[in-house]
Short mmCIF file of C-alpha atoms in Angstrom, two decimals:
data_model
loop_
_atom_site.label_atom_id
_atom_site.label_comp_id
_atom_site.label_asym_id
_atom_site.label_seq_id
_atom_site.Cartn_x
_atom_site.Cartn_y
_atom_site.Cartn_z
CA MET A 1 0.14 0.27 0.16
CA ILE A 2 2.25 2.55 1.07
CA ALA A 3 5.32 1.75 -1.92
CA SER A 4 1.76 1.86 -4.65
CA ALA A 5 1.18 5.15 -2.96
CA VAL A 6 4.69 6.39 -3.31
CA ALA A 7 4.99 5.36 -6.94
CA LYS A 8 2.43 6.90 -7.95
CA LEU A 9 2.81 10.51 -6.11
CA ASP A 10 6.42 11.14 -5.80
CA ALA A 11 7.13 10.41 -9.18
CA TRP A 12 9.22 12.96 -11.52
CA ARG A 13 7.47 15.89 -13.04
CA GLN A 14 9.57 18.15 -15.47
CA PRO A 15 8.55 17.01 -18.61
CA VAL A 16 11.15 15.12 -20.62
CA ALA A 17 10.92 16.70 -23.90
CA GLY A 18 11.22 20.72 -23.71
CA ALA A 19 11.21 23.20 -20.74
CA ALA A 20 8.79 23.37 -17.88
CA SER A 21 8.86 27.12 -17.67
CA ALA A 22 8.92 29.45 -20.92
CA ASP A 23 11.02 31.98 -18.51
CA GLY A 24 13.21 29.62 -17.22
CA ALA A 25 11.77 28.63 -13.77
CA TYR A 26 11.48 25.70 -13.43
CA LYS A 27 13.01 23.47 -10.23
CA GLU A 28 12.90 20.67 -9.25
CA TRP A 29 14.29 17.83 -6.87
CA MET A 30 13.83 15.00 -4.47
CA HIS A 31 15.42 14.84 -0.91
CA PHE A 32 17.06 12.97 1.49
CA CYS A 33 17.85 13.59 5.12
CA VAL A 34 19.26 9.81 7.01
CA ARG A 35 20.34 9.83 10.34
CA LEU A 36 23.29 9.41 11.16
CA PRO A 37 24.23 6.78 14.12
CA GLY A 38 27.80 7.64 16.11
CA ALA A 39 27.30 11.09 16.61
CA GLN A 40 25.52 13.46 18.24
CA HIS A 41 23.32 15.68 15.23
CA GLY A 42 24.68 13.62 12.85
CA TYR A 43 22.47 13.34 9.63
CA LEU A 44 23.16 12.67 6.04
CA LEU A 45 21.62 15.22 3.11
CA VAL A 46 21.44 14.38 0.04
CA ASN A 47 19.53 16.99 -2.65
CA LEU A 48 19.25 15.54 -6.76
CA ASN A 49 17.81 18.39 -8.64
CA VAL A 50 17.05 20.23 -11.90
CA SER A 51 16.68 24.06 -12.13
CA GLU A 52 15.77 25.83 -15.31
CA SER A 53 17.37 29.23 -16.66
CA LYS A 54 16.62 31.30 -19.45
CA VAL A 55 20.25 31.71 -21.15
CA GLY A 56 20.77 33.82 -24.22
CA GLY A 57 17.95 36.82 -23.05
CA LEU A 58 14.57 37.59 -25.46
CA GLY A 59 15.55 34.90 -28.49
CA GLY A 60 17.30 32.71 -26.76
CA ARG A 61 16.48 28.49 -24.84
CA VAL A 62 15.59 27.66 -22.14
CA LEU A 63 18.62 25.54 -20.12
CA ARG A 64 18.71 22.90 -17.56
CA THR A 65 21.37 22.49 -14.88
CA PRO A 66 21.30 18.86 -12.97
CA ARG A 67 23.12 19.37 -9.16
CA LEU A 68 23.89 17.01 -6.62
CA LEU A 69 23.98 18.31 -3.22
CA ALA A 70 25.45 16.10 -0.63
CA LEU A 71 26.04 17.60 3.07
CA ALA A 72 26.70 15.10 5.64
CA ARG A 73 27.48 15.91 9.68
CA LEU A 74 29.70 13.60 11.19
CA GLU A 75 31.77 15.21 13.37
CA ARG A 76 32.31 18.48 10.95
CA TRP A 77 30.47 18.79 8.84
CA ALA A 78 31.13 17.86 5.26
CA GLY A 79 30.09 17.97 1.46
CA SER A 80 30.03 19.79 -1.78
CA VAL A 81 28.11 20.67 -4.59
CA GLU A 82 28.06 19.16 -8.49
CA THR A 83 26.44 20.11 -11.77
CA PHE A 84 26.13 18.27 -14.02
CA ALA A 85 26.31 18.87 -17.87
CA GLU A 86 21.89 18.49 -18.97
CA GLN A 87 22.91 15.08 -21.10
CA ASP A 88 23.79 13.95 -17.69
CA ALA A 89 21.14 14.63 -16.34
CA VAL A 90 18.47 11.05 -17.06
CA CYS A 91 14.58 11.71 -14.81
CA ALA A 92 11.90 11.04 -16.26
CA PRO A 93 8.07 11.84 -16.08
CA GLY A 94 6.12 9.75 -14.38
CA ARG A 95 9.42 7.40 -12.61
CA LEU A 96 10.80 8.12 -9.22
CA ASP A 97 14.41 7.15 -10.94
CA VAL A 98 17.33 9.96 -11.08
CA LYS A 99 20.36 9.59 -12.76
CA LEU A 100 23.10 12.66 -12.44
CA GLY A 101 26.38 11.32 -13.84
CA ARG A 102 27.79 8.64 -11.13
CA ASN A 103 25.07 8.94 -9.01
CA ALA A 104 21.66 7.18 -8.92
CA LEU A 105 18.59 7.03 -7.43
CA ARG A 106 16.37 3.79 -8.20
CA TRP A 107 13.33 3.25 -6.84
CA ARG A 108 13.28 -1.33 -7.18
CA ASP A 109 11.08 -3.25 -4.58
CA GLY A 110 8.96 -0.68 -2.17
CA ALA A 111 12.62 1.38 -1.46
CA PHE A 112 14.41 4.13 -2.85
CA HIS A 113 18.46 2.99 -3.47
CA LEU A 114 20.73 6.15 -3.65
CA SER A 115 23.76 5.57 -4.58
CA LEU A 116 26.45 8.40 -4.73
CA ALA A 117 30.23 7.69 -6.27
CA PRO A 118 32.87 9.96 -5.95
CA ALA A 119 33.95 12.14 -8.59
CA ALA A 120 37.85 11.53 -9.71
CA GLY A 121 39.11 14.91 -8.30
CA PRO A 122 37.92 17.18 -5.17
CA ALA A 123 35.53 19.69 -6.12
CA GLY A 124 32.68 16.60 -6.77
CA ALA A 125 30.10 15.31 -4.47
CA GLY A 126 31.12 12.05 -4.11
CA GLY A 127 35.25 13.66 -3.53
CA ASP A 128 33.19 13.89 0.51
CA VAL A 129 30.67 12.37 0.47
CA ALA A 130 29.80 8.29 -1.08
CA ALA A 131 27.29 6.48 -0.23
CA ALA A 132 25.00 3.34 -1.19
CA ILE A 133 21.53 3.00 0.85
CA ALA A 134 18.55 1.72 0.21
CA LEU A 135 15.58 4.08 1.94
CA ARG A 136 11.88 1.80 2.84
CA PRO A 137 9.34 4.33 2.94
CA LEU A 138 6.81 3.56 6.76
CA VAL A 139 4.34 6.07 6.46
CA MET A 140 2.08 6.86 4.20
CA PRO A 141 3.10 10.18 1.19
CA THR A 142 1.40 13.34 1.56
CA VAL A 143 -1.08 13.89 -1.02
CA THR A 144 0.43 17.48 -3.59
CA SER A 145 0.44 19.76 -2.04
CA THR A 146 0.27 23.18 -3.73
CA VAL A 147 1.69 26.96 -2.13
CA SER A 148 0.75 30.33 -4.59
CA LEU A 149 4.33 32.47 -3.92
CA GLY A 150 2.71 35.00 -6.32
CA PRO A 151 1.77 35.57 -9.73
CA GLY A 152 3.69 32.99 -12.26
CA GLY A 153 5.09 31.18 -8.70
CA VAL A 154 3.61 27.90 -7.50
CA ILE A 155 5.89 25.25 -5.06
CA HIS A 156 4.58 21.67 -5.18
CA TRP A 157 5.56 19.43 -2.79
CA VAL A 158 4.74 15.48 -1.28
CA VAL A 159 6.82 14.31 1.89
CA ILE A 160 7.32 10.99 4.29
CA PRO A 161 9.25 12.02 6.84
CA ARG A 162 9.44 8.68 7.79
CA LEU A 163 11.52 5.97 6.34
CA GLU A 164 14.53 3.56 7.28
CA ALA A 165 17.98 3.48 5.45
CA SER A 166 19.87 0.56 5.74
CA GLY A 167 23.80 0.58 3.49
CA TRP A 168 27.18 3.09 3.76
CA VAL A 169 27.83 6.42 3.55
CA GLN A 170 31.62 7.22 3.64
CA VAL A 171 32.24 10.78 5.34
CA GLY A 172 36.04 12.06 3.67
CA GLY A 173 37.93 8.91 5.29
CA ARG A 174 34.76 6.88 7.74
CA ARG A 175 32.41 4.26 6.44
CA VAL A 176 29.01 4.66 8.98
CA THR A 177 27.12 1.47 8.06
CA LEU A 178 23.19 2.45 8.92
CA ASP A 179 20.92 0.06 9.82
CA ARG A 180 17.36 0.97 9.61
CA ALA A 181 18.40 3.91 10.34
CA LEU A 182 15.66 6.83 10.68
CA ALA A 183 15.38 9.11 7.53
CA TYR A 184 13.45 12.01 6.01
CA HIS A 185 12.45 12.26 2.36
CA ASP A 186 10.26 15.05 0.27
CA HIS A 187 9.75 15.51 -3.65
CA ASN A 188 9.77 19.25 -4.69
CA TRP A 189 8.84 21.02 -8.15
CA GLY A 190 7.52 24.58 -8.92
CA THR A 191 8.46 27.89 -10.87
CA PHE A 192 10.05 30.71 -8.86
CA ARG A 193 13.19 32.81 -8.26
CA TRP A 194 15.91 32.16 -5.89
CA GLY A 195 16.06 35.36 -4.55
CA GLY A 196 12.88 37.01 -4.95
CA ASP A 197 10.54 37.49 -2.67
CA LEU A 198 10.49 34.33 -0.55
CA SER A 199 12.58 32.47 2.06
CA TRP A 200 10.84 29.39 4.07
CA GLU A 201 11.87 27.56 7.48
CA TRP A 202 10.64 24.09 7.68
CA GLY A 203 12.14 20.97 9.97
CA PHE A 204 11.45 17.82 10.92
CA VAL A 205 12.34 15.34 14.34
CA HIS A 206 13.08 12.15 14.44
CA PRO A 207 12.36 10.18 17.41
CA ASP A 208 15.04 8.46 19.48
CA ASP A 209 13.34 5.77 20.50
CA ALA A 210 12.06 4.94 16.85
CA ARG A 211 9.58 2.43 18.66
CA VAL A 212 7.43 6.27 19.09
CA PRO A 213 4.60 5.88 16.17
CA TRP A 214 4.39 9.67 15.97
CA SER A 215 6.62 11.53 12.92
CA VAL A 216 6.87 15.47 12.41
CA VAL A 217 6.99 17.73 9.78
CA PHE A 218 6.49 21.56 9.61
CA VAL A 219 7.28 24.45 7.62
CA ARG A 220 6.60 28.43 7.63
CA ILE A 221 6.83 30.04 4.13
CA SER A 222 7.14 33.49 3.96
CA ASP A 223 8.91 36.60 1.86
CA GLY A 224 11.79 37.29 1.88
CA GLY A 225 11.39 39.93 3.99
CA ARG A 226 9.49 37.39 6.43
CA HIS A 227 7.14 40.19 6.81
CA ARG A 228 4.18 38.14 5.53
CA ILE A 229 3.68 34.58 5.34
CA LEU A 230 2.01 32.48 2.89
CA SER A 231 1.57 29.17 4.53
CA THR A 232 2.06 27.40 7.50
CA GLY A 233 1.89 24.18 8.21
CA ALA A 234 2.31 22.03 11.04
CA LEU A 235 1.90 17.10 9.87
CA VAL A 236 1.19 15.25 12.25
CA TRP A 237 1.76 11.24 10.92
CA ARG A 238 0.87 8.17 14.23
CA GLY A 239 1.86 4.87 12.62
CA GLU A 240 2.08 4.61 8.64
CA GLN A 241 -1.43 7.18 8.35
CA LEU A 242 -1.28 11.62 8.30
CA ALA A 243 -3.23 12.03 11.93
CA ARG A 244 -3.41 15.51 11.39
CA MET A 245 -2.61 18.34 9.27
CA PHE A 246 -2.64 21.93 11.21
CA GLN A 247 -2.86 25.37 8.68
CA ASN A 248 -2.01 28.43 8.72
CA ARG A 249 -3.97 30.35 12.13
CA GLU A 250 -3.72 27.28 14.00
CA VAL A 251 0.12 27.22 13.67
CA ALA A 252 2.56 29.98 14.74
CA LEU A 253 6.20 29.99 14.52
CA THR A 254 8.57 31.86 16.62
CA LEU A 255 12.17 32.10 15.97
CA THR A 256 14.29 33.01 19.72
CA GLY A 257 17.98 34.11 19.55
CA VAL A 258 20.59 33.75 17.40
CA HIS A 259 22.76 30.11 16.45
CA ARG A 260 26.55 31.00 17.34
CA ALA A 261 29.65 29.28 16.14
CA ALA A 262 32.45 28.92 17.28
CA ALA A 263 34.14 28.50 13.18
CA PRO A 264 32.29 29.76 10.06
CA PRO A 265 30.07 27.28 8.70
CA LEU A 266 30.42 25.02 6.27
CA THR A 267 29.85 26.87 3.06
CA ILE A 268 29.08 24.72 -0.05
CA PRO A 269 30.42 25.27 -3.83
CA LYS A 270 33.45 25.72 -0.99
CA LEU A 271 34.66 29.28 -3.69
CA ALA A 272 30.98 30.33 -2.22
CA ARG A 273 32.62 31.40 1.37
CA LEU A 274 34.81 33.99 0.22
CA LEU A 275 31.70 35.59 -0.71
CA VAL A 276 29.96 35.75 2.80
CA PRO A 277 32.88 35.21 4.78
CA GLY A 278 32.35 35.14 8.90
CA ALA A 279 29.45 32.91 10.53
CA ALA A 280 26.06 34.91 10.53
CA THR A 281 23.24 32.96 9.01
CA GLY A 282 20.24 33.99 9.95
CA VAL A 283 19.56 31.10 12.51
CA PRO A 284 18.41 31.72 15.28
CA ALA A 285 19.33 29.86 17.83
CA SER A 286 15.59 28.07 18.43
CA VAL A 287 13.23 27.63 16.90
CA HIS A 288 9.00 26.82 19.02
CA LEU A 289 6.43 26.29 17.18
CA ASP A 290 2.94 26.04 18.20
CA ALA A 291 -0.58 23.89 17.10
CA GLY A 292 -4.22 24.20 18.25
CA ASP A 293 -7.14 23.11 16.45
CA ALA A 294 -8.60 26.21 15.23
CA ALA A 295 -12.34 24.54 15.10
CA GLY A 296 -11.49 24.31 19.59
CA GLY A 297 -11.27 20.32 18.77
CA GLY A 298 -8.26 18.94 21.89
CA ASP A 299 -5.34 18.52 19.27
CA THR A 300 -2.18 20.08 19.82
CA LEU A 301 1.10 20.59 18.88
CA SER A 302 4.36 21.66 20.60
CA ILE A 303 7.62 21.39 19.38
CA ASP A 304 10.72 22.96 20.48
CA PHE A 305 13.37 22.66 18.18
CA ARG A 306 17.73 23.84 19.37
CA THR A 307 20.51 24.96 17.08
CA ASP A 308 22.91 22.32 17.25
CA SER A 309 25.24 22.94 13.94
CA LYS A 310 24.86 24.24 10.57
CA ALA A 311 26.03 24.34 7.05
CA ARG A 312 24.96 26.87 4.23
CA VAL A 313 24.50 26.46 0.99
CA ALA A 314 24.58 29.32 -1.91
CA LEU A 315 22.60 29.47 -4.18
CA PRO A 316 22.68 31.77 -7.67
CA SER A 317 20.15 34.37 -7.32
CA ASP A 318 17.92 33.60 -10.45
CA VAL A 319 17.47 37.86 -9.59
CA ASP A 320 20.13 39.47 -9.31
CA PRO A 321 23.43 38.66 -10.94
CA PHE A 322 25.28 39.91 -7.47
CA LYS A 323 24.16 38.25 -5.11
CA LEU A 324 23.12 34.59 -3.45
CA VAL A 325 20.45 33.08 -1.75
CA LEU A 326 22.04 30.74 1.49
CA LEU A 327 20.37 27.30 2.36
CA ASN A 328 21.10 27.08 5.93
CA GLU A 329 21.28 23.27 7.03
CA SER A 330 20.95 23.18 10.74
CA CYS A 331 20.71 20.32 13.08
CA GLY A 332 19.67 20.23 16.42
CA ARG A 333 17.17 18.55 18.76
CA ALA A 334 13.68 18.90 18.98
CA THR A 335 11.19 18.20 22.15
CA VAL A 336 7.47 17.09 21.01
CA SER A 337 4.65 16.54 22.74
CA GLY A 338 0.90 16.89 21.72
CA ARG A 339 -2.07 15.50 21.52
CA VAL A 340 -3.73 14.01 18.17
CA GLN A 341 -7.07 12.07 17.93
CA SER A 342 -7.75 11.97 21.67
CA GLN A 343 -3.80 10.09 21.81
CA ARG A 344 -1.12 11.75 23.58
CA PHE A 345 2.71 12.21 22.53
CA ASP A 346 5.39 13.24 23.79
CA PHE A 347 9.28 12.62 23.30
CA ASP A 348 12.80 14.31 22.16
CA GLY A 349 14.68 13.30 18.98
CA ALA A 350 16.96 14.55 16.98
CA ALA A 351 15.69 17.40 13.83
CA MET A 352 16.83 18.74 10.99
CA MET A 353 15.31 22.71 9.85
CA GLU A 354 16.59 24.55 6.53
CA PHE A 355 16.61 28.03 7.22
CA VAL A 356 15.82 29.74 3.36
CA ARG A 357 17.63 33.29 3.42
CA GLY A 358 18.60 35.82 0.59
CA MET B 1 55.71 15.18 -12.80
CA ALA B 2 51.75 17.44 -11.94
CA GLU B 3 52.89 20.78 -12.89
CA SER B 4 51.99 23.34 -9.53
CA ARG B 5 49.41 25.48 -9.26
CA ALA B 6 51.27 28.45 -8.71
CA ARG B 7 53.45 28.08 -12.42
CA ALA B 8 50.52 27.01 -14.21
CA PHE B 9 48.25 29.22 -12.54
CA PRO B 10 48.51 32.21 -15.38
CA ARG B 11 47.47 29.81 -18.15
CA TYR B 12 44.15 28.46 -15.85
CA LEU B 13 43.62 32.38 -15.65
CA ARG B 14 43.65 33.53 -19.17
CA ALA B 15 40.88 30.43 -19.95
CA ALA B 16 38.81 31.84 -16.88
CA PHE B 17 39.12 34.99 -18.41
CA ALA B 18 37.70 33.94 -21.64
CA LEU B 19 34.81 31.32 -19.86
CA LEU B 20 33.72 34.53 -18.11
CA ALA B 21 34.20 36.39 -21.08
CA SER B 22 31.99 33.79 -23.51
CA ASP B 23 29.81 32.98 -20.81
CA THR B 24 28.19 35.51 -18.43
CA PRO B 25 29.28 38.36 -20.67
CA GLU B 26 27.39 40.55 -17.51
CA HIS B 27 29.45 39.45 -15.35
CA PHE B 28 32.75 40.44 -17.23
CA ALA B 29 31.18 44.12 -18.24
CA ALA B 30 30.51 44.30 -14.30
CA LEU B 31 34.42 43.28 -14.02
CA ARG B 32 35.79 45.41 -16.36
CA ASP B 33 33.93 48.46 -16.17
CA THR B 34 34.81 47.95 -12.32
CA LEU B 35 38.64 47.48 -12.66
CA GLY B 36 39.01 50.45 -15.22
CA ALA B 37 42.35 50.80 -16.11
CA LEU B 38 43.34 49.67 -12.21
CA ALA B 39 46.23 46.78 -12.54
CA ILE B 40 46.30 44.14 -10.45
CA VAL B 41 49.69 42.21 -9.67
CA ILE B 42 49.48 38.76 -8.34
CA THR B 43 52.86 37.17 -6.50
CA LEU B 44 52.06 33.52 -5.71
CA GLY B 45 54.97 31.82 -3.87
CA ASP B 46 58.10 31.68 -5.97
CA GLU B 47 56.84 32.41 -9.35
CA HIS B 48 57.10 35.80 -11.65
CA PRO B 49 54.65 38.73 -10.23
CA LEU B 50 51.76 38.63 -12.80
CA ARG B 51 50.16 41.93 -14.40
CA VAL B 52 46.46 41.15 -14.45
CA CYS B 53 44.41 44.19 -15.95
CA MET B 54 42.07 44.77 -18.67
CA ALA B 55 42.89 46.03 -21.93
CA ASP B 56 40.92 47.08 -25.25
CA GLY B 57 37.95 45.30 -23.46
CA ALA B 58 39.68 42.35 -23.43
CA ALA B 59 41.84 40.94 -19.95
CA SER B 60 45.65 41.43 -20.13
CA VAL B 61 47.62 38.49 -17.67
CA THR B 62 51.13 39.39 -18.23
CA GLU B 63 54.78 38.59 -16.44
CA ALA B 64 54.99 42.54 -14.74
CA ALA B 65 55.59 43.65 -11.53
CA GLN B 66 53.56 47.28 -12.82
CA GLY B 67 50.16 47.94 -11.04
CA GLU B 68 47.84 49.81 -8.72
CA VAL B 69 47.53 46.69 -5.87
CA ALA B 70 49.96 44.07 -5.17
CA LEU B 71 48.86 41.24 -2.94
CA GLN B 72 51.84 38.61 -2.53
CA LEU B 73 51.03 34.56 -1.25
CA GLY B 74 52.26 31.34 -0.12
CA GLU B 75 51.33 28.89 -1.72
CA PRO B 76 49.72 26.82 0.85
CA ALA B 77 47.62 29.75 1.31
CA PHE B 78 46.47 30.21 -1.99
CA ASP B 79 45.13 26.39 -1.72
CA ALA B 80 43.06 26.97 1.15
CA LEU B 81 41.71 30.90 -0.06
CA LEU B 82 40.58 27.71 -3.85
CA HIS B 83 39.00 25.01 -1.68
CA GLY B 84 37.35 28.28 0.68
CA GLU B 85 39.26 26.66 3.70
CA LEU B 86 40.10 31.01 3.91
CA THR B 87 38.98 34.43 3.45
CA VAL B 88 40.57 37.49 1.68
CA GLU B 89 39.94 38.96 4.67
CA GLU B 90 41.65 35.54 7.15
CA ALA B 91 43.77 35.76 5.22
CA ILE B 92 44.73 39.09 5.07
CA VAL B 93 44.29 39.22 9.24
CA GLY B 94 46.33 36.28 9.62
CA ASP B 95 49.55 37.64 7.32
CA ARG B 96 49.00 34.84 5.01
CA LEU B 97 47.80 37.57 2.42
CA ALA B 98 49.81 40.46 2.08
CA VAL B 99 47.46 43.68 0.01
CA LYS B 100 49.94 47.10 -0.49
CA GLY B 101 48.28 49.43 -2.85
CA LYS B 102 45.48 53.11 -1.81
CA LEU B 103 42.83 52.28 -0.37
CA ASP B 104 40.43 53.07 -2.80
CA GLU B 105 41.82 51.24 -4.87
CA VAL B 106 41.88 47.53 -2.54
CA LEU B 107 38.52 47.94 -2.29
CA ILE B 108 37.77 48.27 -5.95
CA PHE B 109 39.93 45.06 -6.24
CA LEU B 110 38.13 43.49 -4.26
CA ASP B 111 34.61 44.40 -5.21
CA ALA B 112 35.68 42.68 -9.51
CA LEU B 113 36.79 39.60 -7.29
CA HIS B 114 33.85 39.39 -5.42
CA ILE B 115 31.59 40.18 -9.41
CA TRP B 116 34.14 37.81 -10.42
CA LEU B 117 33.19 34.62 -7.63
CA HIS B 118 29.31 35.81 -8.84
CA GLY B 119 30.07 35.26 -12.41
CA ALA B 120 32.17 31.40 -11.46
CA LEU B 121 28.97 30.37 -9.48
CA ARG B 122 26.87 31.37 -12.07
CA CYS B 123 29.38 29.13 -15.39
CA PRO B 124 29.72 25.57 -15.54
CA ALA B 125 32.02 25.23 -17.51
CA LEU B 126 34.10 28.41 -14.88
CA HIS B 127 33.09 25.28 -12.35
CA ASP B 128 34.86 22.55 -14.16
CA LEU B 129 38.01 24.46 -15.51
CA TYR B 130 38.14 25.13 -11.65
CA ALA B 131 37.90 21.40 -10.90
CA ARG B 132 40.50 20.55 -13.63
CA TYR B 133 42.95 23.09 -12.31
CA LEU B 134 42.05 21.33 -8.41
CA THR B 135 42.95 17.89 -10.56
CA ASP B 136 45.84 18.57 -13.25
CA THR B 137 47.82 20.83 -10.57
CA ARG B 138 49.54 20.33 -7.05
#
């Protein structure tokens, strides 16, 4: 049931022939976060994406740029971004398989099989992170959620908050074996411009005790200045099923303080660090989420996330040729409590949040 | 045996300017307009000083020591900069990069460097060249 739902809901959307957007604003990615055992707040983050951009002015064409982003945190962060030629990306609409150069995501026998192969040179993503992991979804995916970002802008997503990951990850010289480690997956697609009037925060929590049946994911999408909230959501699964979705006015997200680190965070691509020296990132020290039933029912959700460390992904702005957008990937701990469908829950766990600023 | 990064630098720098001009002309034009008549002299390790400037709308990279802004750094610092392990600010503070020139001209150089980097991050061919530079040299 879960496998057939994933196969139907999570397939690649971008058309195989021609551009998905006339103005080169289409983006699509498959995103995975895998809990790494043996390290406090350890996570592997892998993002396989294809972005369109308009090149050559008015009479120009839409160019597809495939990229692989691989970040891992053991004792410290490592990772890089690798860009591929258009013809080195194989991803067909209606299928879940994505191939970027030597790296592949394959959907077989009810599981994603992710392989990251080291590049020959130091600039490749695999130069820092290599992996072979089977990721089996343990809960039902959401149906597609859609958020309008204003004229011409829209983002769609499907999320699976809990998968079990088995295989291995190699970070630098250290190899980590995964035996049913918890993982997270989402799939996003839509038309928007990095550096446009847009920012977001999203996150998820994996319970320390895998027997805890609850899974949570939360997101807030705002304008670039974070003055106007476009969409807020907090989703709660119990076992395999999505049990409750708190939306918009039912959810309040509060960001507190500034996370300060002893050293500047890892920034990828590594050359981008020359453009964003220092440690300022806009990442808060903590985030509190409160959700309650707008209809006056008894469902509640409270999440307290505390940032432990972060790495930055620098993306070129699509709007300003001399600006960057920073995706701050943050690991931490979270305490989750609440009540859904008359069932109480209260657990601690490892968590990740992403703060998009630019 | 692979060529040293410092020895290969002029050749790769010329190739990088050519890619910037062809693949991200907006950044190349901004770089040209920002540098104007300013010449930057880069001395990498024990190699000859390299004069970088714009001449007749194109980039010029020649062995010469005359320029308004002079940069001197050792090969380890250059490597660390290339790998993003060190920023220009950190290199200066740590005495790993010496920058000489009038302050307003040094600031122009830093603006030009930022324009260069923004272009490089938007140019896949330049990324490939950068990867080859790191792979093929030592």
